[in-house]
């Protein structure tokens, strides 16, 4: 298994078809879950490098869909969509994942959260259907930056609520 540490994330490649990341957040599990899936929070964190979010829709239930789009400084639309296969609030979601720029790169995304002393641990995996799909994922700076955005945003919410430990 290959792994790389970036900031406070550990990104690993457990198989030829998977990318995974673990990270701790200093925030309660319910808040972390909400920041990942409630549109009012998601639109503040999903664009990895501060791009403009133009679509952010989430129907958080089994069979429900999500779709978000952000536009790069160069004007490129990055559209992601999928369908929820499992929803166990606040500990787990499993959903299909498709970046429309890579139509042959279908995957299943799994997010698991667990309470730890002082916060929440995230275990995230993107499992591609085949090697051709996985081969697109040659960079993971967007994943890391997205999780950095989540951490920064969570910190602001925790401070605002006065629940910082």
CSV table of C-alpha atoms in Angstrom, one decimal:
chain,number,residue,atom,x,y,z
A,1,UNK,CA,0.0,0.0,0.0
A,2,UNK,CA,1.4,3.4,-1.0
A,3,UNK,CA,0.6,6.3,1.3
A,4,UNK,CA,1.5,10.0,1.5
A,5,UNK,CA,1.0,12.5,4.3
A,6,UNK,CA,-0.3,15.9,3.3
A,7,UNK,CA,-1.0,18.4,6.1
A,8,UNK,CA,-3.0,16.5,8.6
A,9,UNK,CA,-4.4,14.0,6.0
A,10,UNK,CA,-3.0,10.6,5.1
A,11,UNK,CA,-3.7,9.7,1.5
A,12,UNK,CA,-3.3,6.0,0.6
A,13,UNK,CA,-3.7,3.8,-2.4
A,14,UNK,CA,-4.8,0.5,-0.8
A,15,UNK,CA,-5.3,-1.2,-4.2
A,16,UNK,CA,-4.9,-0.4,-7.9
A,17,UNK,CA,-8.5,0.8,-7.9
A,18,UNK,CA,-8.8,2.8,-4.7
A,19,UNK,CA,-7.8,6.2,-3.2
A,20,UNK,CA,-8.4,6.7,0.5
A,21,UNK,CA,-7.8,9.4,3.0
A,22,UNK,CA,-8.0,9.6,6.8
A,23,UNK,CA,-8.1,12.9,8.7
A,24,UNK,CA,-9.1,14.1,12.1
A,25,UNK,CA,-11.3,17.2,12.7
A,26,UNK,CA,-11.6,19.1,16.0
A,27,UNK,CA,-15.4,19.3,15.8
A,28,UNK,CA,-18.4,17.2,16.9
A,29,UNK,CA,-19.4,14.3,14.6
A,30,UNK,CA,-22.9,15.8,13.8
A,31,UNK,CA,-21.3,19.1,12.7
A,32,UNK,CA,-18.7,17.3,10.5
A,33,UNK,CA,-21.4,15.3,8.8
A,34,UNK,CA,-23.5,18.4,8.2
A,35,UNK,CA,-20.5,20.3,6.7
A,36,UNK,CA,-20.0,17.4,4.3
A,37,UNK,CA,-23.6,17.1,3.1
A,38,UNK,CA,-25.8,20.2,3.9
A,39,UNK,CA,-25.7,22.5,0.8
A,40,UNK,CA,-25.3,25.7,2.9
A,41,UNK,CA,-22.1,24.3,4.2
A,42,UNK,CA,-21.0,22.2,1.2
A,43,UNK,CA,-20.9,25.1,-1.1
A,44,UNK,CA,-18.4,26.8,1.2
A,45,UNK,CA,-16.0,23.9,1.1
A,46,UNK,CA,-16.4,21.7,-2.0
A,47,UNK,CA,-14.5,23.9,-4.5
A,48,UNK,CA,-10.9,22.9,-3.6
A,49,UNK,CA,-9.1,26.1,-4.6
A,50,UNK,CA,-11.8,28.7,-4.0
A,51,UNK,CA,-13.6,28.3,-7.4
A,52,UNK,CA,-17.1,29.6,-7.8
A,53,UNK,CA,-19.8,27.1,-6.9
A,54,UNK,CA,-22.6,27.4,-9.4
A,55,UNK,CA,-24.7,24.3,-8.5
A,56,UNK,CA,-25.0,22.6,-5.1
A,57,UNK,CA,-27.9,20.2,-4.7
A,58,UNK,CA,-28.1,17.3,-2.2
A,59,UNK,CA,-31.1,14.9,-1.6
A,60,UNK,CA,-29.6,13.1,1.4
A,61,UNK,CA,-31.5,9.8,1.4
A,62,UNK,CA,-31.0,6.3,-0.1
A,63,UNK,CA,-31.8,6.7,-3.8
A,64,UNK,CA,-31.4,10.5,-3.5
A,65,UNK,CA,-29.0,12.4,-5.7
A,66,UNK,CA,-26.3,15.0,-5.3
A,67,UNK,CA,-24.8,17.3,-7.9
A,68,UNK,CA,-22.4,20.1,-7.5
A,69,UNK,CA,-20.5,22.2,-10.1
A,70,UNK,CA,-17.7,24.7,-9.6
A,71,UNK,CA,-16.0,26.8,-12.3
A,72,UNK,CA,-12.2,27.2,-12.4
A,73,UNK,CA,-10.5,30.6,-13.0
A,74,UNK,CA,-9.9,29.4,-16.6
A,75,UNK,CA,-13.7,28.9,-17.0
A,76,UNK,CA,-13.7,25.1,-16.9
A,77,UNK,CA,-16.9,23.6,-15.3
A,78,UNK,CA,-16.2,20.8,-12.9
A,79,UNK,CA,-19.4,18.8,-12.4
A,80,UNK,CA,-19.7,16.0,-10.0
A,81,UNK,CA,-22.8,13.9,-9.4
A,82,UNK,CA,-24.0,10.6,-7.8
A,83,UNK,CA,-26.7,8.7,-6.0
A,84,UNK,CA,-26.8,7.8,-2.4
A,85,UNK,CA,-26.6,4.0,-1.8
A,86,UNK,CA,-26.4,4.2,2.0
A,87,UNK,CA,-27.0,7.0,4.5
A,88,UNK,CA,-26.4,6.4,8.2
A,89,UNK,CA,-26.4,9.9,9.8
A,90,UNK,CA,-24.0,11.0,11.3
A,91,UNK,CA,-21.5,8.1,10.7
A,92,UNK,CA,-21.6,6.9,7.1
A,93,UNK,CA,-22.6,7.6,3.6
A,94,UNK,CA,-21.9,5.5,0.5
A,95,UNK,CA,-22.7,7.1,-2.9
A,96,UNK,CA,-21.9,6.7,-6.6
A,97,UNK,CA,-19.4,9.3,-7.8
A,98,UNK,CA,-18.9,10.6,-11.3
A,99,UNK,CA,-16.8,13.6,-12.4
A,100,UNK,CA,-18.4,14.5,-15.8
A,101,UNK,CA,-15.0,15.4,-17.2
A,102,UNK,CA,-14.1,11.7,-16.9
A,103,UNK,CA,-17.2,9.9,-18.0
A,104,UNK,CA,-15.4,6.5,-17.9
A,105,UNK,CA,-14.3,7.0,-14.3
A,106,UNK,CA,-17.3,5.8,-12.3
A,107,UNK,CA,-16.6,5.1,-8.7
A,108,UNK,CA,-18.2,4.5,-5.3
A,109,UNK,CA,-17.3,7.0,-2.6
A,110,UNK,CA,-17.5,6.0,1.1
A,111,UNK,CA,-17.3,8.4,4.0
A,112,UNK,CA,-17.1,7.0,7.5
A,113,UNK,CA,-17.0,9.2,10.6
A,114,UNK,CA,-16.3,8.2,14.2
A,115,UNK,CA,-16.0,10.1,17.4
A,116,UNK,CA,-12.6,10.4,18.9
A,117,UNK,CA,-11.3,12.3,21.9
A,118,UNK,CA,-11.5,15.9,21.0
A,119,UNK,CA,-13.3,15.5,17.6
A,120,UNK,CA,-14.1,13.3,14.7
A,121,UNK,CA,-12.1,10.9,12.5
A,122,UNK,CA,-12.9,10.8,8.8
A,123,UNK,CA,-12.1,7.7,6.7
A,124,UNK,CA,-12.9,8.4,3.0
A,125,UNK,CA,-12.5,6.0,0.1
A,126,UNK,CA,-13.0,6.4,-3.6
A,127,UNK,CA,-13.2,2.9,-5.3
A,128,UNK,CA,-13.1,3.0,-9.1
A,129,UNK,CA,-14.9,0.4,-11.2
A,130,UNK,CA,-11.9,-0.3,-13.3
A,131,UNK,CA,-8.3,0.6,-13.9
A,132,UNK,CA,-9.1,3.0,-16.7
A,133,UNK,CA,-11.2,5.1,-14.3
A,134,UNK,CA,-8.6,5.0,-11.6
A,135,UNK,CA,-5.9,6.1,-14.0
A,136,UNK,CA,-7.5,9.5,-14.3
A,137,UNK,CA,-6.8,10.1,-10.6
A,138,UNK,CA,-3.1,11.0,-10.9
A,139,UNK,CA,-3.3,14.0,-8.6
A,140,UNK,CA,-4.9,14.3,-5.3
A,141,UNK,CA,-4.2,17.9,-4.4
A,142,UNK,CA,-7.9,18.7,-4.9
A,143,UNK,CA,-8.9,16.1,-2.3
A,144,UNK,CA,-6.4,17.4,0.2
A,145,UNK,CA,-7.4,21.0,-0.5
A,146,UNK,CA,-11.1,20.2,-0.1
A,147,UNK,CA,-10.4,18.6,3.3
A,148,UNK,CA,-8.3,21.6,4.3
A,149,UNK,CA,-11.4,23.8,3.4
A,150,UNK,CA,-13.6,21.6,5.6
A,151,UNK,CA,-11.1,21.9,8.5
A,152,UNK,CA,-10.9,25.6,8.2
A,153,UNK,CA,-14.7,26.0,7.9
A,154,UNK,CA,-15.3,23.7,10.8
A,155,UNK,CA,-12.9,25.6,13.0
A,156,UNK,CA,-14.8,28.9,12.2
A,157,UNK,CA,-18.1,27.2,13.1
A,158,UNK,CA,-16.8,25.7,16.3
A,159,UNK,CA,-15.4,29.1,17.4
A,160,UNK,CA,-18.6,30.8,16.5
A,161,UNK,CA,-20.6,28.4,18.6
A,162,UNK,CA,-18.2,28.6,21.5
A,163,UNK,CA,-17.8,24.8,21.6
A,164,UNK,CA,-14.0,24.8,21.0
A,165,UNK,CA,-12.2,22.5,23.4
